[in-house]
Amino acid sequence: MSGSFKVAAVQAAPAFLNLDAGIDKAVGLIEQAAAQGVKLIAFPETWLPGYPWWIWLDAPAVTMAYVIPYNLNSVERGSAQDKRLAKAARDNDIQVVMGLSERHNGTLYISQWHYGADGEIISRRRKLKPTHVERTVFGEGDGSDMVVKPTDLGRVGALCCWEHLQPLNKYAMYSQNEQIHIGSWPSFSLYKGGAYALGPELNTAASQMYAAEGQCFVLAACATVSQDMFDMLCDTPMKQQFLTTGGGFARIFGPDGSPMGNVLDEHEDGLVIAEIDLNMISIAKAAADPCGHYSRPDVFRLMFNQKPSPVVMSFENDAARDIAEAAEEQLSVMQQAAAE
């Protein structure tokens, strides 16, 4: 797309464990952004139905009471809630990247669903590797989730939270000529004063460095913890020390790493909005393109398997057939070697 346009990163508390109320709030924020001329809006990690903070506050056995409500309020593809998000994108002529807990059969996934301004799905990706105790709740994505998609606004990709601390993740995304990157984060309000790596300074820097390394615009959406969420989750003095309200640090960065747009107080719900121009990327790329003129493929290369990895594949599936043929060829070579 030529010329400049507006983008927005959401900073807001979710309607915690209430999916339909969360959709209502999401539609309101989409409408609010569109009314200000925004063409692309990004939401935080698992904003629907909220990030499962209890996994950081107590033992898994103690927090099992959250399993059923979290499953029931997670989103399924093709559901009424999915269709409402698509309709909101279409009605407001805006691209929407929603961070959500996706339910598929018996497993949940940390997902980002990208709706086009026409309401059609551009991509549905899953977090490649849930972080630390997130693995007690969520399953894993695969190489097909590491994707950058062409859109009317430019080439758009997305990652969640500490996927931004995985160097190979980032390089795989940069190599696809990403122009606009969506970084979906939960709030930075956990273990304050006790775990610097989980705080706003380091994680905001990760978003900023992603912009500078990849020479792309970064929309870092970030949720907040509301007082209602705090009261529900922190029912003991110990838990009240682990989690605080607020923690919203939504930001937008340019391809040189420069901050853009307005800044909200960490307890404030709202939108960080900036006007971006993709032509600015060429200036940043002229200085350093890590997957182009600033690379050394004779020294370093990344092996990147982008194929889906389903647990069951029909033999009519091309990937399954390729695997079977490769296995047969390897067996033939081994038999020939043994005969000799």
XYZ file of N, CA, C and O in Angstrom, residues 90-270:
724
model
N -15.599 -6.404 8.975
C -16.242 -6.038 7.700
C -17.067 -4.753 7.835
O -16.985 -3.847 7.003
N -17.853 -4.657 8.890
C -18.722 -3.482 9.078
C -17.922 -2.203 9.250
O -18.397 -1.105 8.917
N -16.692 -2.331 9.782
C -15.882 -1.142 10.071
C -14.719 -0.972 9.103
O -13.888 -0.073 9.295
N -14.647 -1.828 8.073
C -13.608 -1.729 7.048
C -12.215 -1.645 7.675
O -11.438 -0.741 7.396
N -11.909 -2.613 8.543
C -10.658 -2.574 9.304
C -10.118 -3.993 9.462
O -10.883 -4.943 9.666
N -8.816 -4.148 9.356
C -8.195 -5.428 9.651
C -8.072 -5.594 11.170
O -7.709 -4.641 11.872
N -8.348 -6.793 11.653
C -8.334 -7.079 13.090
C -7.446 -8.291 13.347
O -7.616 -9.332 12.712
N -6.497 -8.144 14.275
C -5.712 -9.290 14.728
C -6.069 -9.514 16.202
O -5.720 -8.708 17.058
N -6.778 -10.622 16.443
C -7.298 -10.889 17.782
C -6.474 -11.971 18.476
O -6.242 -13.050 17.925
N -6.033 -11.691 19.699
C -5.366 -12.684 20.525
C -6.396 -13.431 21.355
O -7.216 -12.813 22.035
N -6.369 -14.754 21.286
C -7.412 -15.524 21.961
C -6.930 -16.915 22.356
O -5.921 -17.415 21.857
N -7.667 -17.513 23.260
C -7.503 -18.922 23.582
C -8.406 -19.694 22.635
O -9.633 -19.558 22.674
N -7.788 -20.497 21.765
C -8.540 -21.269 20.776
C -8.793 -22.676 21.310
O -7.871 -23.347 21.760
N -10.036 -23.123 21.223
C -10.380 -24.492 21.608
C -10.547 -25.336 20.358
O -11.351 -25.021 19.478
N -9.778 -26.402 20.274
C -9.903 -27.345 19.158
C -9.909 -28.752 19.720
O -8.908 -29.212 20.285
N -11.053 -29.423 19.580
C -11.240 -30.733 20.197
C -10.939 -30.621 21.692
O -11.549 -29.829 22.385
N -9.966 -31.368 22.217
C -9.715 -31.351 23.652
C -8.569 -30.471 24.084
O -8.192 -30.484 25.258
N -8.008 -29.687 23.167
C -6.820 -28.900 23.494
C -7.058 -27.422 23.240
O -7.776 -27.034 22.305
N -6.429 -26.592 24.073
C -6.447 -25.139 23.893
C -5.124 -24.686 23.286
O -4.079 -25.293 23.527
N -5.179 -23.599 22.529
C -3.982 -23.030 21.910
C -3.984 -21.518 22.093
O -5.038 -20.870 22.061
N -2.786 -20.949 22.286
C -2.633 -19.497 22.298
C -2.585 -19.061 20.839
O -1.626 -19.349 20.117
N -3.623 -18.372 20.389
C -3.782 -18.103 18.962
C -3.937 -16.626 18.661
O -4.307 -15.827 19.524
N -3.633 -16.290 17.413
C -3.872 -14.960 16.858
C -4.611 -15.142 15.537
O -4.100 -15.793 14.627
N -5.818 -14.571 15.458
C -6.633 -14.686 14.256
C -6.681 -13.335 13.562
O -7.058 -12.322 14.163
N -6.309 -13.330 12.291
C -6.211 -12.102 11.505
C -7.386 -12.048 10.527
O -7.480 -12.865 9.612
N -8.280 -11.093 10.755
C -9.442 -10.877 9.890
C -9.154 -9.728 8.926
O -8.655 -8.675 9.332
N -9.505 -9.916 7.659
C -9.368 -8.839 6.690
C -10.487 -7.824 6.837
O -11.499 -8.062 7.513
N -10.323 -6.676 6.180
C -11.346 -5.635 6.244
C -12.647 -6.069 5.572
O -13.682 -5.426 5.753
N -12.599 -7.167 4.817
C -13.804 -7.724 4.212
C -14.432 -8.812 5.086
O -15.423 -9.442 4.697
N -13.833 -9.056 6.248
C -14.348 -10.065 7.160
C -13.824 -11.464 6.898
O -14.106 -12.387 7.665
N -13.045 -11.630 5.834
C -12.483 -12.944 5.525
C -11.216 -13.184 6.362
O -10.497 -12.241 6.706
N -10.950 -14.453 6.659
C -9.766 -14.802 7.442
C -8.514 -14.692 6.571
O -8.446 -15.254 5.477
N -7.526 -13.961 7.071
C -6.226 -13.875 6.419
C -5.306 -14.961 6.960
O -4.603 -15.641 6.205
N -5.308 -15.144 8.272
C -4.506 -16.213 8.870
C -5.045 -16.552 10.250
O -5.673 -15.721 10.919
N -4.796 -17.800 10.655
C -5.041 -18.238 12.018
C -3.766 -18.958 12.460
O -3.439 -20.008 11.918
N -3.058 -18.376 13.404
C -1.797 -18.979 13.844
C -1.865 -19.324 15.331
O -2.667 -18.749 16.089
N -0.992 -20.272 15.723
C -0.879 -20.680 17.110
C 0.540 -20.454 17.607
O 1.501 -20.600 16.839
N 0.650 -20.087 18.871
C 1.963 -19.894 19.478
C 2.761 -21.186 19.358
O 2.284 -22.265 19.711
N 3.983 -21.053 18.846
C 4.777 -22.226 18.541
C 5.120 -23.029 19.793
O 5.065 -24.258 19.789
N 5.454 -22.338 20.877
C 5.838 -23.006 22.125
C 5.335 -22.181 23.306
O 5.895 -21.124 23.616
N 4.266 -22.619 23.978
C 3.840 -21.910 25.189
C 4.994 -21.818 26.187
O 5.833 -22.719 26.277
N 5.007 -20.737 26.943
C 6.130 -20.434 27.819
C 5.925 -20.977 29.232
O 4.898 -20.715 29.870
N 6.906 -21.756 29.710
C 6.954 -22.192 31.112
C 5.616 -22.820 31.529
O 5.162 -23.758 30.907
N 4.950 -22.275 32.562
C 3.734 -22.913 33.073
C 2.549 -22.797 32.115
O 1.521 -23.446 32.335
N 2.653 -22.006 31.066
C 1.604 -21.993 30.042
C 1.410 -23.386 29.441
O 0.322 -23.702 28.943
N 2.440 -24.217 29.524
C 2.352 -25.555 28.945
C 1.434 -26.475 29.748
O 1.131 -27.587 29.297
N 0.988 -26.022 30.934
C -0.008 -26.794 31.683
C -1.423 -26.538 31.160
O -2.366 -27.219 31.562
N -1.566 -25.544 30.278
C -2.881 -25.165 29.756
C -2.972 -25.367 28.245
O -3.987 -25.855 27.734
N -1.895 -25.008 27.529
C -1.996 -24.878 26.079
C -1.117 -25.876 25.325
O -0.043 -26.272 25.790
N -1.570 -26.228 24.120
C -0.790 -27.033 23.199
C 0.123 -26.160 22.347
O 0.171 -24.942 22.501
N 0.844 -26.794 21.419
C 1.850 -26.122 20.599
C 1.384 -25.959 19.157
O 0.633 -26.784 18.632
N 1.899 -24.925 18.508
C 1.708 -24.767 17.082
C 2.764 -25.542 16.316
O 3.497 -26.359 16.873
N 2.878 -25.269 15.001
C 3.908 -25.905 14.187
C 4.462 -24.880 13.191
O 4.099 -23.702 13.240
N 5.330 -25.338 12.309
C 6.008 -24.411 11.402
C 5.085 -23.631 10.495
O 5.429 -22.533 10.042
N 3.897 -24.160 10.235
C 2.951 -23.440 9.373
C 2.395 -22.196 10.057
O 1.765 -21.352 9.400
N 2.604 -22.089 11.377
C 2.136 -20.910 12.113
C 3.111 -19.737 12.044
O 2.784 -18.636 12.494
N 4.299 -19.980 11.526
C 5.302 -18.911 11.408
C 5.181 -18.292 10.029
O 5.945 -18.575 9.107
N 4.167 -17.447 9.872
C 3.804 -16.997 8.529
C 3.605 -15.484 8.493
O 3.132 -14.873 9.452
N 3.999 -14.899 7.375
C 3.739 -13.487 7.073
C 2.840 -13.450 5.845
O 3.143 -14.092 4.831
N 1.730 -12.731 5.937
C 0.732 -12.754 4.870
C 0.661 -11.407 4.128
O 0.669 -10.338 4.751
N 0.565 -11.448 2.802
C 0.335 -10.208 2.052
C -1.099 -9.725 2.261
O -2.037 -10.527 2.230
N -1.260 -8.433 2.494
C -2.595 -7.850 2.647
C -2.634 -6.525 1.884
O -1.619 -6.065 1.365
N -3.810 -5.909 1.853
C -3.947 -4.616 1.178
C -3.113 -3.532 1.852
O -2.804 -2.505 1.233
N -2.752 -3.743 3.128
C -1.981 -2.746 3.866
C -0.480 -3.015 3.832
O 0.312 -2.146 4.174
N -0.093 -4.220 3.444
C 1.313 -4.603 3.474
C 1.438 -6.041 3.956
O 0.435 -6.735 4.174
N 2.660 -6.479 4.152
C 2.919 -7.847 4.596
C 2.884 -7.894 6.120
O 3.698 -7.242 6.790
N 1.935 -8.672 6.675
C 1.646 -8.649 8.107
C 1.937 -10.020 8.725
O 1.509 -11.050 8.210
N 2.656 -9.996 9.849
C 2.926 -11.205 10.621
C 2.621 -10.975 12.081
O 2.360 -9.841 12.508
N 2.660 -12.037 12.875
C 2.306 -11.914 14.289
C 3.024 -12.976 15.113
O 3.246 -14.103 14.653
N 3.371 -12.590 16.343
C 3.915 -13.506 17.345
C 3.320 -13.138 18.699
O 2.833 -12.014 18.888
N 3.411 -14.067 19.634
C 2.895 -13.842 20.982
C 4.027 -13.789 21.998
O 4.897 -14.664 22.008
N 4.002 -12.774 22.853
C 4.771 -12.722 24.085
C 6.225 -13.147 23.876
O 6.935 -12.573 23.072
N 6.661 -14.203 24.580
C 8.081 -14.562 24.544
C 8.505 -15.284 23.267
O 9.653 -15.707 23.168
N 7.623 -15.405 22.299
C 8.096 -15.789 20.969
C 9.071 -14.739 20.451
O 9.890 -15.025 19.587
N 8.981 -13.526 21.013
C 9.884 -12.441 20.623
C 11.266 -12.572 21.250
O 12.161 -11.783 20.956
N 11.429 -13.540 22.152
C 12.746 -13.781 22.748
C 13.430 -15.004 22.145
O 14.492 -15.412 22.605
N 12.807 -15.579 21.130
C 13.376 -16.728 20.429
C 14.055 -16.231 19.153
O 13.376 -15.864 18.178
N 15.385 -16.191 19.091
C 16.080 -15.614 17.932
C 15.706 -16.261 16.599
O 15.571 -15.566 15.585
N 15.522 -17.585 16.582
C 15.217 -18.251 15.319
C 13.790 -17.938 14.859
O 13.528 -17.830 13.659
N 12.859 -17.807 15.816
C 11.507 -17.344 15.461
C 11.577 -16.041 14.695
O 10.945 -15.864 13.647
N 12.323 -15.116 15.258
C 12.390 -13.783 14.667
C 13.012 -13.822 13.271
O 12.505 -13.196 12.339
N 14.080 -14.588 13.133
C 14.754 -14.632 11.839
C 13.846 -15.241 10.767
O 13.830 -14.796 9.616
N 13.060 -16.257 11.164
C 12.119 -16.869 10.225
C 11.089 -15.845 9.752
O 10.703 -15.828 8.571
N 10.648 -14.993 10.659
C 9.669 -13.968 10.289
C 10.310 -12.876 9.428
O 9.758 -12.466 8.403
N 11.490 -12.418 9.814
C 12.184 -11.388 9.031
C 12.416 -11.848 7.594
O 12.342 -11.053 6.651
N 12.703 -13.152 7.442
C 13.049 -13.673 6.118
C 11.872 -13.612 5.152
O 12.057 -13.748 3.937
N 10.665 -13.409 5.677
C 9.468 -13.347 4.828
C 9.081 -11.909 4.483
O 7.951 -11.643 4.075
N 10.037 -10.990 4.651
C 9.826 -9.585 4.279
C 8.629 -8.981 5.017
O 7.762 -8.332 4.435
N 8.614 -9.196 6.331
C 7.540 -8.665 7.174
C 7.621 -7.145 7.217
O 8.682 -6.569 7.447
N 6.487 -6.495 7.014
C 6.436 -5.027 7.053
C 5.715 -4.494 8.283
O 6.084 -3.455 8.828
N 4.676 -5.193 8.701
C 3.926 -4.818 9.907
C 3.858 -6.051 10.796
O 3.398 -7.111 10.365
N 4.333 -5.907 12.014
C 4.354 -7.034 12.939
C 3.427 -6.771 14.116
O 3.455 -5.696 14.715
N 2.616 -7.776 14.430
C 1.737 -7.705 15.592
C 2.372 -8.494 16.734
O 2.587 -9.705 16.616
N 2.686 -7.820 17.818
C 3.177 -8.477 19.025
C 2.081 -8.460 20.069
O 1.678 -7.388 20.537
N 1.555 -9.631 20.421
C 0.470 -9.720 21.408
C 1.045 -10.145 22.754
O 1.668 -11.206 22.858
N 0.812 -9.326 23.774
C 1.373 -9.557 25.108
C 0.256 -9.557 26.151
O -0.737 -8.843 25.999
N 0.430 -10.324 27.260
C -0.446 -10.129 28.421
C 0.026 -8.885 29.174
O 0.899 -8.170 28.683
N -0.519 -8.612 30.313
C -0.044 -7.439 31.066
C 1.292 -7.747 31.746
O 1.611 -8.897 32.037
N 2.063 -6.701 32.005
C 3.353 -6.837 32.691
C 3.151 -6.468 34.163
O 3.574 -5.411 34.623
N 2.479 -7.350 34.871
C 2.115 -7.051 36.260
C 2.346 -8.254 37.168
O 1.769 -8.330 38.248
N 3.186 -9.185 36.735
C 3.433 -10.402 37.487
C 4.808 -10.359 38.149
O 5.797 -9.982 37.509
N 4.862 -10.747 39.419
C 6.118 -10.851 40.168
C 6.925 -9.550 40.110
O 8.141 -9.579 39.932
N 6.247 -8.410 40.257
C 6.953 -7.127 40.196
C 8.014 -7.051 41.288
O 7.748 -7.342 42.451
N 9.206 -6.667 40.915
C 10.313 -6.574 41.839
C 10.998 -7.899 42.095
O 12.044 -7.945 42.743
N 10.427 -9.000 41.558
C 10.999 -10.316 41.799
C 11.456 -11.041 40.549
O 12.202 -12.008 40.632
N 10.983 -10.593 39.379
C 11.355 -11.255 38.118
C 11.442 -10.202 37.027
O 10.453 -9.913 36.336
N 12.623 -9.614 36.887
C 12.816 -8.532 35.922
C 12.457 -8.974 34.512
O 11.929 -8.188 33.714
N 12.716 -10.240 34.186
C 12.473 -10.740 32.827
C 11.000 -10.700 32.449
O 10.667 -10.750 31.262
N 10.098 -10.642 33.444
C 8.668 -10.601 33.155
C 8.120 -9.176 33.131
O 6.921 -8.986 32.881
N 8.959 -8.200 33.379
C 8.505 -6.824 33.538
C 8.447 -6.021 32.258
O 8.846 -6.472 31.178
N 7.964 -4.790 32.363
C 7.750 -3.952 31.175
C 9.028 -3.503 30.487
O 9.042 -3.335 29.266
N 10.101 -3.287 31.252
C 11.324 -2.763 30.634
C 11.879 -3.745 29.603
O 12.114 -3.392 28.438
N 12.074 -4.986 30.022
C 12.670 -5.966 29.117
C 11.734 -6.303 27.959
O 12.162 -6.373 26.799
N 10.460 -6.498 28.239
C 9.554 -6.966 27.198
C 9.168 -5.875 26.213
O 8.974 -6.139 25.030
N 9.087 -4.632 26.687
C 8.906 -3.524 25.754
C 10.142 -3.381 24.866
O 10.034 -3.117 23.665
N 11.315 -3.595 25.467
C 12.555 -3.551 24.691
C 12.585 -4.651 23.629
O 13.117 -4.456 22.530
N 11.982 -5.810 23.935
C 11.924 -6.899 22.955
C 11.112 -6.483 21.738
O 11.487 -6.778 20.590
N 10.007 -5.788 21.958
C 9.203 -5.294 20.835
C 9.961 -4.239 20.044
O 9.941 -4.220 18.805
N 10.640 -3.355 20.770
C 11.395 -2.284 20.112
C 12.546 -2.854 19.292
O 12.797 -2.428 18.156
N 13.238 -3.847 19.860
C 14.358 -4.448 19.143
C 13.887 -5.245 17.940
O 14.570 -5.302 16.913
N 12.700 -5.853 18.049
C 12.139 -6.570 16.902
C 11.963 -5.612 15.727
O 12.278 -5.955 14.580
N 11.462 -4.413 16.020
C 11.276 -3.414 14.963
C 12.608 -3.039 14.318
O 12.718 -2.967 13.089
N 13.624 -2.821 15.158
C 14.921 -2.405 14.631
C 15.625 -3.533 13.891
O 16.248 -3.318 12.849
N 15.542 -4.767 14.418
C 16.180 -5.913 13.770
C 15.513 -6.267 12.443
O 16.183 -6.565 11.456
N 14.188 -6.248 12.442
C 13.450 -6.659 11.246
C 13.106 -5.529 10.321
O 12.529 -5.754 9.254
N 13.442 -4.284 10.707
C 13.097 -3.097 9.925
C 11.621 -3.127 9.526
O 11.251 -3.034 8.351
N 10.772 -3.253 10.549
C 9.331 -3.298 10.316
C 8.625 -2.497 11.402
O 9.217 -2.155 12.432
N 7.382 -2.171 11.161
C 6.567 -1.526 12.188
C 6.054 -2.603 13.151
O 5.659 -3.691 12.718
N 6.085 -2.311 14.446
C 5.626 -3.266 15.457
C 4.480 -2.653 16.249
O 4.614 -1.553 16.805
N 3.358 -3.368 16.273
C 2.218 -2.994 17.098
C 2.213 -3.943 18.292
O 1.851 -5.122 18.155
N 2.650 -3.449 19.446
C 2.762 -4.278 20.648
C 1.533 -4.042 21.521
O 1.487 -3.100 22.316
N 0.525 -4.883 21.344
C -0.694 -4.789 22.143
C -0.458 -5.431 23.503
O 0.232 -6.437 23.612
N -1.043 -4.840 24.543
C -0.751 -5.304 25.901
C -1.998 -5.132 26.768
O -2.595 -4.055 26.803
N -2.394 -6.193 27.456
C -3.584 -6.142 28.306
C -3.275 -5.492 29.650
O -2.115 -5.205 29.978
N -4.304 -5.272 30.425
C -4.154 -4.836 31.810
C -4.900 -5.817 32.712
O -5.772 -6.567 32.266
N -4.529 -5.818 33.980
C -5.255 -6.585 34.994
C -6.197 -5.619 35.712
O -5.750 -4.639 36.312
N -7.493 -5.894 35.636
C -8.476 -5.025 36.286
C -8.593 -5.362 37.768
O -8.124 -6.411 38.227
N -9.244 -4.490 38.512
C -9.467 -4.754 39.938
C -10.340 -5.995 40.122
O -10.113 -6.796 41.035
N -11.327 -6.170 39.241
C -12.185 -7.355 39.331
C -11.380 -8.636 39.133
O -11.597 -9.634 39.834
N -10.462 -8.627 38.176
C -9.614 -9.799 37.947
C -8.741 -10.062 39.158
O -8.595 -11.218 39.592
N -8.166 -9.011 39.705
C -7.303 -9.143 40.887
C -8.078 -9.750 42.050
O -7.606 -10.674 42.719
N -9.288 -9.243 42.286
C -10.099 -9.738 43.402
C -10.461 -11.211 43.217
O -10.516 -11.981 44.197
N -10.720 -11.622 41.992
C -11.074 -13.016 41.711
C -9.881 -13.944 41.900
O -9.999 -15.018 42.493
N -8.721 -13.531 41.401
C -7.557 -14.408 41.351
C -6.724 -14.403 42.626
O -6.129 -15.414 42.985
N -6.659 -13.261 43.283
C -5.723 -13.101 44.406
C -6.478 -13.149 45.724
O -6.699 -12.117 46.385
N -6.849 -14.356 46.119
C -7.680 -14.534 47.308
C -6.871 -14.865 48.559
O -7.435 -15.190 49.603
N -5.535 -14.777 48.467
C -4.680 -14.976 49.636
C -3.598 -13.898 49.643
O -3.268 -13.341 48.591
N -3.031 -13.593 50.815
C -1.952 -12.602 50.871
C -0.767 -12.955 49.962
O -0.151 -12.062 49.375
N -0.466 -14.244 49.844
C 0.652 -14.645 48.989
C 0.382 -14.276 47.535
O 1.217 -13.678 46.852
N -0.813 -14.595 47.031
C -1.154 -14.287 45.643
C -1.194 -12.774 45.412
O -0.862 -12.302 44.325
N -1.603 -12.041 46.436
C -1.671 -10.582 46.307
C -0.296 -9.961 46.160
O -0.168 -8.838 45.665
N 0.736 -10.696 46.557
C 2.104 -10.226 46.338
C 2.604 -10.550 44.922
O 3.506 -9.905 44.423
N 2.013 -11.562 44.305
C 2.501 -12.050 43.012
C 1.964 -11.253 41.825
O 2.624 -11.131 40.793
N 0.729 -10.748 41.934
C 0.069 -10.088 40.803
C -0.463 -8.739 41.243
O -0.955 -8.594 42.362
N -0.360 -7.745 40.374
C -0.895 -6.415 40.670
C -1.857 -6.001 39.565
O -1.882 -6.597 38.486
N -2.640 -4.986 39.838
C -3.492 -4.422 38.794
C -2.622 -3.607 37.828
O -1.462 -3.303 38.095
N -3.227 -3.255 36.705
C -2.489 -2.467 35.700
C -1.621 -3.347 34.823
O -2.034 -4.407 34.367
N -0.402 -2.890 34.588
C 0.535 -3.648 33.767
C 0.391 -3.441 32.282
O 0.964 -4.182 31.484
N -0.382 -2.430 31.875
C -0.551 -2.154 30.446
C 0.576 -1.301 29.902
O 0.792 -0.186 30.370
N 1.272 -1.819 28.902
C 2.371 -1.069 28.287
C 2.326 -1.246 26.770
O 3.324 -1.609 26.137
N 1.163 -0.983 26.176
C 1.024 -1.074 24.718
C 1.892 0.005 24.056
O 1.968 1.143 24.530
N 2.540 -0.386 22.972
C 3.433 0.535 22.269
C 3.383 0.257 20.772
O 3.022 -0.837 20.330
N 3.806 1.264 19.986
C 4.019 1.112 18.544
C 5.414 1.630 18.235
O 5.814 2.687 18.737
N 6.165 0.860 17.434
C 7.534 1.244 17.077
C 7.704 1.265 15.564
O 7.109 0.458 14.839
N 8.555 2.207 15.105
C 8.865 2.315 13.694
C 9.996 1.381 13.300
O 10.632 0.753 14.154
N 10.288 1.269 11.996
C 11.309 0.328 11.516
C 12.730 0.677 11.932
O 13.638 -0.131 11.716
N 12.930 1.830 12.534
C 14.230 2.161 13.118
C 14.214 2.003 14.631
O 15.170 2.370 15.323
N 13.114 1.471 15.158
C 12.977 1.276 16.598
C 12.405 2.468 17.337
O 12.236 2.409 18.560
N 12.074 3.528 16.632
C 11.597 4.741 17.304
C 10.161 4.576 17.796
O 9.318 4.002 17.108
N 9.845 5.070 19.016
C 8.474 5.009 19.527
C 7.556 5.897 18.691
O 7.943 6.972 18.234
N 6.328 5.453 18.508
C 5.344 6.202 17.732
C 4.017 6.232 18.486
O 3.723 5.335 19.281
N 3.227 7.247 18.232
C 1.886 7.315 18.786
C 1.855 7.762 20.230
O 2.863 8.126 20.837
N 0.663 7.713 20.800
C 0.432 8.148 22.174
C 0.836 7.064 23.160
O 1.032 5.904 22.795
N 0.977 7.456 24.421
C 1.301 6.514 25.495
C 0.224 6.624 26.568
O -0.152 7.727 26.981
N -0.280 5.473 27.012
C -1.316 5.428 28.037
C -0.719 5.063 29.393
O 0.288 4.365 29.468
N -1.356 5.519 30.457
C -0.990 5.076 31.797
C -1.216 3.573 31.893
O -2.132 3.026 31.251
N -0.408 2.881 32.693
C -0.463 1.420 32.721
C -1.796 0.860 33.218
O -2.109 -0.309 33.002
N -2.615 1.656 33.877
C -3.918 1.199 34.357
C -5.054 1.599 33.408
O -6.210 1.244 33.642
N -4.738 2.293 32.341
C -5.756 2.886 31.476
C -6.126 1.964 30.320
O -5.264 1.410 29.644
N -7.437 1.821 30.095
C -7.929 1.132 28.906
C -7.989 2.127 27.746
O -8.427 3.268 27.926
N -7.571 1.670 26.570
C -7.652 2.552 25.419
C -6.878 2.022 24.233
O -6.561 0.834 24.152
